[in-house]
Coordinates of C-alpha atoms in Angstrom, one line a residue:
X959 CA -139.6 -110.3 -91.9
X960 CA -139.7 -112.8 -88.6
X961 CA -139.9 -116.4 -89.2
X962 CA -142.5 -117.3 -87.0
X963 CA -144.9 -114.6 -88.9
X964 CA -145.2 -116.8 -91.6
X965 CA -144.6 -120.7 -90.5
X966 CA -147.3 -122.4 -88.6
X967 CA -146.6 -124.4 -86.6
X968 CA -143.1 -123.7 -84.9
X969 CA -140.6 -125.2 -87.3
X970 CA -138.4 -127.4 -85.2
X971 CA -139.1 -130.6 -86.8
X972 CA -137.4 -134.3 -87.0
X973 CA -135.0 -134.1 -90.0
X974 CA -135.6 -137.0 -91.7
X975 CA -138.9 -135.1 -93.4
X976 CA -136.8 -133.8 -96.1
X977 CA -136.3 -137.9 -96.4
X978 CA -139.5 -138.9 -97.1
X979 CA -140.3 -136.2 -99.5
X980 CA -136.9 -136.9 -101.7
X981 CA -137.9 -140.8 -101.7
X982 CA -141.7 -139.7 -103.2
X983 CA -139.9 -137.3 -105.9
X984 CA -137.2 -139.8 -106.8
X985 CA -140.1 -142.8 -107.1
X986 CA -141.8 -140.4 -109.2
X987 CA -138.4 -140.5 -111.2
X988 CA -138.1 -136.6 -111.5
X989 CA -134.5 -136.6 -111.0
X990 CA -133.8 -139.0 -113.7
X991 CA -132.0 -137.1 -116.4
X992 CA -133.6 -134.9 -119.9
X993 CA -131.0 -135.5 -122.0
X994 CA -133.5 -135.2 -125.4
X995 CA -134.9 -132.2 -123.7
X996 CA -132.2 -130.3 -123.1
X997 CA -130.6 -131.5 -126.5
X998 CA -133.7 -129.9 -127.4
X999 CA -133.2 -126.5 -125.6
X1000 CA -129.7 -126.2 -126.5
X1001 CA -130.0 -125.9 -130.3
X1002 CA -133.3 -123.7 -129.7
X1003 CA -131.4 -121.3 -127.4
X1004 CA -128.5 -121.3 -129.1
X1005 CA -129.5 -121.3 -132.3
X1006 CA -131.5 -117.8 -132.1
X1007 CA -129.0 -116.5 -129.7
X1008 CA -126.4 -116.9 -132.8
X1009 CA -129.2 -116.1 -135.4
X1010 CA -129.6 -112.7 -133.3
X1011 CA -126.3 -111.9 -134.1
X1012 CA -125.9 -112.9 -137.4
X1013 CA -129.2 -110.7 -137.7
X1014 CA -127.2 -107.8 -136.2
X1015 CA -124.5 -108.3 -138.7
X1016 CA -126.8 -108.2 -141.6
X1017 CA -128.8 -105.4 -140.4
X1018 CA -125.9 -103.4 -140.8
X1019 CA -125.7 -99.4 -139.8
X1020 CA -129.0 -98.9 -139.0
X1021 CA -131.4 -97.8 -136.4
X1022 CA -133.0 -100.9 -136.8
X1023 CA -130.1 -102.7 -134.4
X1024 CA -131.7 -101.1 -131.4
X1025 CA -134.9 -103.2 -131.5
X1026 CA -132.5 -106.0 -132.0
X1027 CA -130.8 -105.0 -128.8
X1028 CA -134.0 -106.0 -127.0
X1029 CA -134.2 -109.2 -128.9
X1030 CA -130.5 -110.2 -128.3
X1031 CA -131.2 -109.3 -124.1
X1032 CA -133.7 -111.7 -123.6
X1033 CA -131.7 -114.4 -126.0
X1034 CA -128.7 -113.7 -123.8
X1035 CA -130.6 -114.1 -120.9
X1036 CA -131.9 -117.6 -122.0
X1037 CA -128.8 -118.5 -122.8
X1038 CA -127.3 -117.6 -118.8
X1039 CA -130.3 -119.7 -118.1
X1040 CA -128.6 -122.7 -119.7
X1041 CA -125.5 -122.1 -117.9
X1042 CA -127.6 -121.8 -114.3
X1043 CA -128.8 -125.6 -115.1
X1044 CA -125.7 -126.8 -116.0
X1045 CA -124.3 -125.2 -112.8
X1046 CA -126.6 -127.2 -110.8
X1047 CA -125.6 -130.0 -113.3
X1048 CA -129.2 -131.1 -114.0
X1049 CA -127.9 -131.4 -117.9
X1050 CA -124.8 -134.1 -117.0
X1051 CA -124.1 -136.1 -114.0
X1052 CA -121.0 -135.5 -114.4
X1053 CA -118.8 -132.3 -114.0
X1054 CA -116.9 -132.5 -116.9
X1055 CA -119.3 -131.9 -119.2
X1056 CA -121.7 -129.5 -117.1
X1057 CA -118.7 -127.3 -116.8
X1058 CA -117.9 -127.5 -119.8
X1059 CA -121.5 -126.1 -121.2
X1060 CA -121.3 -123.9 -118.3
X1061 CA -118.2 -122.0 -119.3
X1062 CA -119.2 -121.9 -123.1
X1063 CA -122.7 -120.5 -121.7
X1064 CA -121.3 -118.0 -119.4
X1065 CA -117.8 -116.9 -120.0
X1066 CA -117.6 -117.3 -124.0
X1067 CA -121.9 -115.9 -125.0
X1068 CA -122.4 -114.0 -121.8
X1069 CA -119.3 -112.8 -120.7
X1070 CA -120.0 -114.3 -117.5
X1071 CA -117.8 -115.9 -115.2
X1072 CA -119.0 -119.7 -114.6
X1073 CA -116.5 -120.1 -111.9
X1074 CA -117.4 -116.8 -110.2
X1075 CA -121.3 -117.5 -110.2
X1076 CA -121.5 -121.3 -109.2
X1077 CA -119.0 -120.6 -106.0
X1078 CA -121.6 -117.4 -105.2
X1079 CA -125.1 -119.4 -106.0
X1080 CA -123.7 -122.4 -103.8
X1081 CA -123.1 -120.5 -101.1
X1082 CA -126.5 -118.7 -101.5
X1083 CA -128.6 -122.3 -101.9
X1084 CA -126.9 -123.5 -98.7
X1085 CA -128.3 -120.6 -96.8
X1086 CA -130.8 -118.9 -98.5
X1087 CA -131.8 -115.6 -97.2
X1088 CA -129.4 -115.9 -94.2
X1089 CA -128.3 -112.5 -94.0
X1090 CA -124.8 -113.8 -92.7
X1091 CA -124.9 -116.5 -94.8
X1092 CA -126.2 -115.9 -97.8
X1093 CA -124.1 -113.5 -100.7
X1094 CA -127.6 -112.6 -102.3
X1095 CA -128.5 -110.4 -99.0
X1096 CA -125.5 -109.2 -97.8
X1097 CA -125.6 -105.4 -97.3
X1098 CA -124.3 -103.6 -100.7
X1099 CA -126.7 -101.0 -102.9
X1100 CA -129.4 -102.3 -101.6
X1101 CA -130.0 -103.4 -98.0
X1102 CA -132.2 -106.6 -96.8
X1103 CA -132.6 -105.9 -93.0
X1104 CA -133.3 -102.8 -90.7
X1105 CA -129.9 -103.6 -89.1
X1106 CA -128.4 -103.1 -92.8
X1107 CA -130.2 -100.0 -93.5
X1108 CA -129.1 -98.7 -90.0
X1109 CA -125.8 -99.2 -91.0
X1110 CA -125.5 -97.6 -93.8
X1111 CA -124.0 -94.1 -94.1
X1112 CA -124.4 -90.9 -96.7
X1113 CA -125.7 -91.5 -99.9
X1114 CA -126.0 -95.1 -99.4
X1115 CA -128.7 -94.0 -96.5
X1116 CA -130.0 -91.4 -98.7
X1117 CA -130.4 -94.3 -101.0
X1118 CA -131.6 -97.0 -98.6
X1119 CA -134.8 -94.7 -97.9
X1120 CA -135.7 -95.1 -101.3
X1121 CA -134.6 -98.4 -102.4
X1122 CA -137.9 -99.5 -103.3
X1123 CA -138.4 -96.7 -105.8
X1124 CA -135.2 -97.3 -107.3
X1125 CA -135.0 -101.2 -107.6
X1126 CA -135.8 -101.6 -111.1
X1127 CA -133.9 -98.7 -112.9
X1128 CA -130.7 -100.1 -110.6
X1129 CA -131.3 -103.3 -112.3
X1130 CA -130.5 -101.9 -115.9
X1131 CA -126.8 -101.6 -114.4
X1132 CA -127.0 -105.4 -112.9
X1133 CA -125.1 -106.6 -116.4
X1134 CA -122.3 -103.9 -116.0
X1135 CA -122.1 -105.2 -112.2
X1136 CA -122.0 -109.1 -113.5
X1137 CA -119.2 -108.3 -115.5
X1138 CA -117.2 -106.1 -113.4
X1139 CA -118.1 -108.3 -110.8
X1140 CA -116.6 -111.8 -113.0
X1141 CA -113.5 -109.8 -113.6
X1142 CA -112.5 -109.3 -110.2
X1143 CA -113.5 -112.6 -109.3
X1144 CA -110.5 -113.7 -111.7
X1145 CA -107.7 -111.4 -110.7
X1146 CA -108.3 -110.6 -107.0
X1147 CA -106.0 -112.2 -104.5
X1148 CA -105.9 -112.0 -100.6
X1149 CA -103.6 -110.7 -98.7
X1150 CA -101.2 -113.7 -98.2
X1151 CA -101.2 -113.6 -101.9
X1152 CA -103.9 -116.3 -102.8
X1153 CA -107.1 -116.2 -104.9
X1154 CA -109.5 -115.0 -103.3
X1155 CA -112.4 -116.8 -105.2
X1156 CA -111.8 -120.4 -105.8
X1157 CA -111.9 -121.5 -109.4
X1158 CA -111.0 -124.8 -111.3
X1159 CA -110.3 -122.9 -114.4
X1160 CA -109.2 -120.0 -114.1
X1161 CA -106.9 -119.4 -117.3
X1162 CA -109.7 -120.9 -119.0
X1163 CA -112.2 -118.7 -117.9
X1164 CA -109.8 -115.5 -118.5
X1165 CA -109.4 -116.5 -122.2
X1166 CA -112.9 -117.3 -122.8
X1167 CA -114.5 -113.7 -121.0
X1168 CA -111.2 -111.9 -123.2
X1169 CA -112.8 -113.9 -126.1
X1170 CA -116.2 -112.5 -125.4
X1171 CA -115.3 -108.9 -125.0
X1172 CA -113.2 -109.3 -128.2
X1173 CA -116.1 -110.8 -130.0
X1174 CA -118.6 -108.7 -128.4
X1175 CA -117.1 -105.5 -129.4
X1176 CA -115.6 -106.6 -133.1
X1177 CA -119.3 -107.8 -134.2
X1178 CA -120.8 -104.3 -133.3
X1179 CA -118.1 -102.0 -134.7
X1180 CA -118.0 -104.5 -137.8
X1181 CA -122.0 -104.0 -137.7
X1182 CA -122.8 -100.3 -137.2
X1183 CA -120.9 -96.8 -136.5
X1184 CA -119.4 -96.1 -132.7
X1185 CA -122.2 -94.0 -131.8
X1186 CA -125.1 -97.1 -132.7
X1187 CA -122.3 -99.4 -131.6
X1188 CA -122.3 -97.4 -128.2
X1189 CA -126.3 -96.9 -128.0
X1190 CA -126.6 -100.9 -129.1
X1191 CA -124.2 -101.8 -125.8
X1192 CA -126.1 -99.7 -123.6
X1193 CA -129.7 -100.8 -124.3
X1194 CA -128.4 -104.9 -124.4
X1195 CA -126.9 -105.0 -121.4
X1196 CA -129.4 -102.6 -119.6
X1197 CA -132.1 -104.9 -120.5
X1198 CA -130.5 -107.9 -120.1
X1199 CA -129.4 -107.3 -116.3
X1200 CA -133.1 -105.8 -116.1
X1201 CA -134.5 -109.5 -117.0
X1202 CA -132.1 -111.5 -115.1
X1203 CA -133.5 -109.2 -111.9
X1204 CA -136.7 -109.7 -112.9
X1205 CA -136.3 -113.5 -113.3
X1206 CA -134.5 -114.0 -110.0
X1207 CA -136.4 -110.7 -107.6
X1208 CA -139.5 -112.7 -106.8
X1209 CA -137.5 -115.9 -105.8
X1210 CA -136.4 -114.8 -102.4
X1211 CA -136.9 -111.1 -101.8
X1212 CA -139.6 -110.2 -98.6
X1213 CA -139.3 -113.9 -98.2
X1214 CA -138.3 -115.2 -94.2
X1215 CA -134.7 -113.8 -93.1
X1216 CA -133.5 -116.6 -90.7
X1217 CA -130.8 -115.9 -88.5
X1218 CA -128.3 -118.4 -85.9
X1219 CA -131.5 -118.4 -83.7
X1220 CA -133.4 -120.0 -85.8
X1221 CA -132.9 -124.1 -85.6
X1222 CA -134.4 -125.2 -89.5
X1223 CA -133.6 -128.5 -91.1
X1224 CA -133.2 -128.5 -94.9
X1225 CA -136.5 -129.0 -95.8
X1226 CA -137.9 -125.7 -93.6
X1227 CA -135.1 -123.7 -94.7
X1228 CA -135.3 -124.0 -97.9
X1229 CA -138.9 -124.1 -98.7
X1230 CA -139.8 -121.0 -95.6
X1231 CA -137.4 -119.0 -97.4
X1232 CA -138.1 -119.3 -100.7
X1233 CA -141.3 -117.8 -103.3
X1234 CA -143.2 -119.7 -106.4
X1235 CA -145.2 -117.7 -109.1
X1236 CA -147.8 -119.5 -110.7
X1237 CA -148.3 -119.0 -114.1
X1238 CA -148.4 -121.5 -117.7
X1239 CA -145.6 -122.7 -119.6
X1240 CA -145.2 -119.1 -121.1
X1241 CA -144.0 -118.3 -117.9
X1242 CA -142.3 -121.5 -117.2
X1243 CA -140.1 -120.4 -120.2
X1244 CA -139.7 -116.5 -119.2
X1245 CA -137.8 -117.8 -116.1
X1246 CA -136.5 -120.2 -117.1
X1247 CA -138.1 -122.2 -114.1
X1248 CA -137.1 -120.6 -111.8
X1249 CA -140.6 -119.9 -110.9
X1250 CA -140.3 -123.4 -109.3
X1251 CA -138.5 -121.9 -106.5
X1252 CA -139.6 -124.0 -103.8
X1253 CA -138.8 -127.6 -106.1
X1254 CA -135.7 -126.0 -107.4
X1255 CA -133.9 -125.2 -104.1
X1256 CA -135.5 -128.9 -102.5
X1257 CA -133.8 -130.4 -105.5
X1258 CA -131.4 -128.5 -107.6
X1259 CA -129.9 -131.3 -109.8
X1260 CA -133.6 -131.9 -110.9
X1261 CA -134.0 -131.0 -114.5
X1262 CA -135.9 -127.7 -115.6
X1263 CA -138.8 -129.9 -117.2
X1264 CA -139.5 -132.3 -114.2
X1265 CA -139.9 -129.0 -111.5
X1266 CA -143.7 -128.9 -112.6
X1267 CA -144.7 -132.1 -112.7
X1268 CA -142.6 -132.2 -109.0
X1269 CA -144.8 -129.0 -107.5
X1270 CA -148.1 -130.6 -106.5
X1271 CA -146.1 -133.9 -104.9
X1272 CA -144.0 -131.1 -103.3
X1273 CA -147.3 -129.0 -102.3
X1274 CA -149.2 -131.8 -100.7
X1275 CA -146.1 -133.2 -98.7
X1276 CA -146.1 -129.2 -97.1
X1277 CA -149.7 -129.1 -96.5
X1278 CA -149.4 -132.6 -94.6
X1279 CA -146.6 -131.1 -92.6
X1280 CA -148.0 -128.0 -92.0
X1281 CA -145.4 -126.3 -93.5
X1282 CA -146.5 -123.0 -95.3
X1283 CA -146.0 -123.2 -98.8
X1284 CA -145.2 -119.5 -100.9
X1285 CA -146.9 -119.1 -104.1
X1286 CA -147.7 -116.3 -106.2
X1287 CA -148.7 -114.4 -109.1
X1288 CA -145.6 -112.6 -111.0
X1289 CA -146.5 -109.3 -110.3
X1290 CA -147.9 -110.3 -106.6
X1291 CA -144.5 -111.3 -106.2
X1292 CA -142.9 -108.1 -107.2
X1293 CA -145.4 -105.7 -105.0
X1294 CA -144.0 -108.2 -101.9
X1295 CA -140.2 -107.8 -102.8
X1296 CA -140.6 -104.2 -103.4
X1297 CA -142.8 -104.1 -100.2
X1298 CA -139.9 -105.2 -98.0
X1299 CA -137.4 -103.2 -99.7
X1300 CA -139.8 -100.0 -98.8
X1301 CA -140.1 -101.6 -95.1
X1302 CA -137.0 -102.1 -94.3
X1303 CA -136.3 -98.3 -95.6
X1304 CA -138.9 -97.2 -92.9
X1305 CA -136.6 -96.9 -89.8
X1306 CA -134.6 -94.4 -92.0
X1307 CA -137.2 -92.1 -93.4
X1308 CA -138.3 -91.7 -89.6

């Protein structure tokens, strides 16, 4: 999708824009820490992600743990939700103790590496839908860009012509790719012999993901024969990289692709590139606000609870700089991702 289809007027702008909106959010005192809300959230989270288990447990060898399965994914996926804000440190000023939730979060309950993820989403909120840029959009299973899909080759062409009609079912492998995905970002070196992702703790993060799997795998086999063991496995992480590509698909996808042409300050960049869903605090919740895209990526250290009360300052600033503002309904959002996906196929199934 072109740039200029959707921002009127042309976007070369002073940067000192993104100024004046930070100094209206900050005297609004939206990036003041939540440290009772988030105390808050923590024992909420945690507390049923740990009651889920200890459910699972008790439950025993039953065809009961597969309903449970469901209900542990979308605690598990809260609790990666936790780790995301810590990443952007909205919980702590300092990085001692956001990393230190962050690797409990994602290494030790999701098996996730912290390390792995915050280097990635950095590089993504720096550049956000760049296709050069940008990890999230970089050519892989699925393709972003015509160019992509004209590159692809064999059953990742077969596969690009139907992308759209496969995006969802691909997601229920998105957990097995997280993982896979963490574990390569620990052991794999370059070359000359070095690291090739950069991580501040990287023993730690080995022990903690080892303790996971461990854990992970002793609960269930405690719990339940291999065969429900197995079947539980399969439907928890299925659904739980399902919800996390649900909560993060209608953030960016069939958003503005922007490319070394195009000259975007901060502000442009990151609010042309980026999509919010309306909805209540139901929804708030289900995404754990990410559906406060455009506030989020303006201000990622702002705290979860503040990006609503920071949306209308945020929408008024746009409309006064005629900058077009994205914002949609959930399933809206997932017809325009899906849209793009199928458009981008188009070249292919010619």
């Amino acid at each position: 999708m072109a740039l200029g289809a959707v921002a009127e007027p042309p976007v070369r702008r002073r940067g000192s824009d993104y100024a004046q909106l930070s100094r209206r959010i900050s005297q609004a005192g939206l990036l003041e820490r939540r440290p009772g809300w988030y105390a808050v959230r923590i024992v909420l989270t945690l507390g049923a992600f740990l009651a889920g288990w200890v459910a699972v447990l008790l439950v025993g060898d039953s065809w009961w743990q597969l309903p449970l399965a469901v209900v542990m994914a979308v605690a598990t996926t809260q609790v990666a939700f936790l780790g995301h804000d810590a990443g952007h440190r909205q919980m702590f000023r300092r990085r001692g103790p956001s990393e230190l939730v962050g690797l409990l979060a994602g290494n030790l309950a999701v098996g996730l590496s912290y390390g792995w993820w915050v280097d990635k989403h950095n590089r993504h909120h720096a550049n956000p839908n760049h296709e050069d840029e940008d990890p999230d959009v970089g050519a892989g299973a699925l393709v972003w860009t015509t160019e992509q899909a004209l590159e692809t080759r064999g059953f990742g062409r077969w596969l690009a012509r139907r992308q759209a009609y496969f995006f969802f079912p691909m997601l229920l492998l998105e957990g097995l790719s997280l993982h896979v995905a963490s574990i390569r970002a620990i052991v794999s070196r370059e070359p000359d012999g070095r690291y090739a992702t950069p991580m501040r703790h990287r023993a730690v993060e080995a022990a903690l993901l080892v303790a996971h799997t461990a854990g992970y795998l002793a609960v269930l086999l405690l719990a339940m024969s291999p065969g429900k063991a197995l079947l539980f496995a399969v439907v928890h992480q299925g659904l739980w990289g399902l919800y996390m590509g649900c909560a993060f698909a209608p953030n960016h996808k069939g958003m503005p692709m922007p490319t070394a042409e195009d000259e975007l300050d901060f502000l442009r960049k990151q609010v042309l590139t980026s999509r919010n869903v309306r909805g209540s605090r139901v929804v708030d919740t289900a995404l754990g606000g990410l559906n406060y895209q455009i506030e989020h990526h303006l201000f990622p250290n702002m705290p979860r609870a503040n990006l609503r009360r920071a949306q209308p300052i945020v929408r008024a600033y746009c409309v006064e700089q005629g900058i077009s503002y994205a914002e949609t309904g959930l399933i809206e959002s997932y017809r325009q991702a899906l849209g793009h996906l199928h458009e981008v196929g188009r070249p292919l199934r010619g």
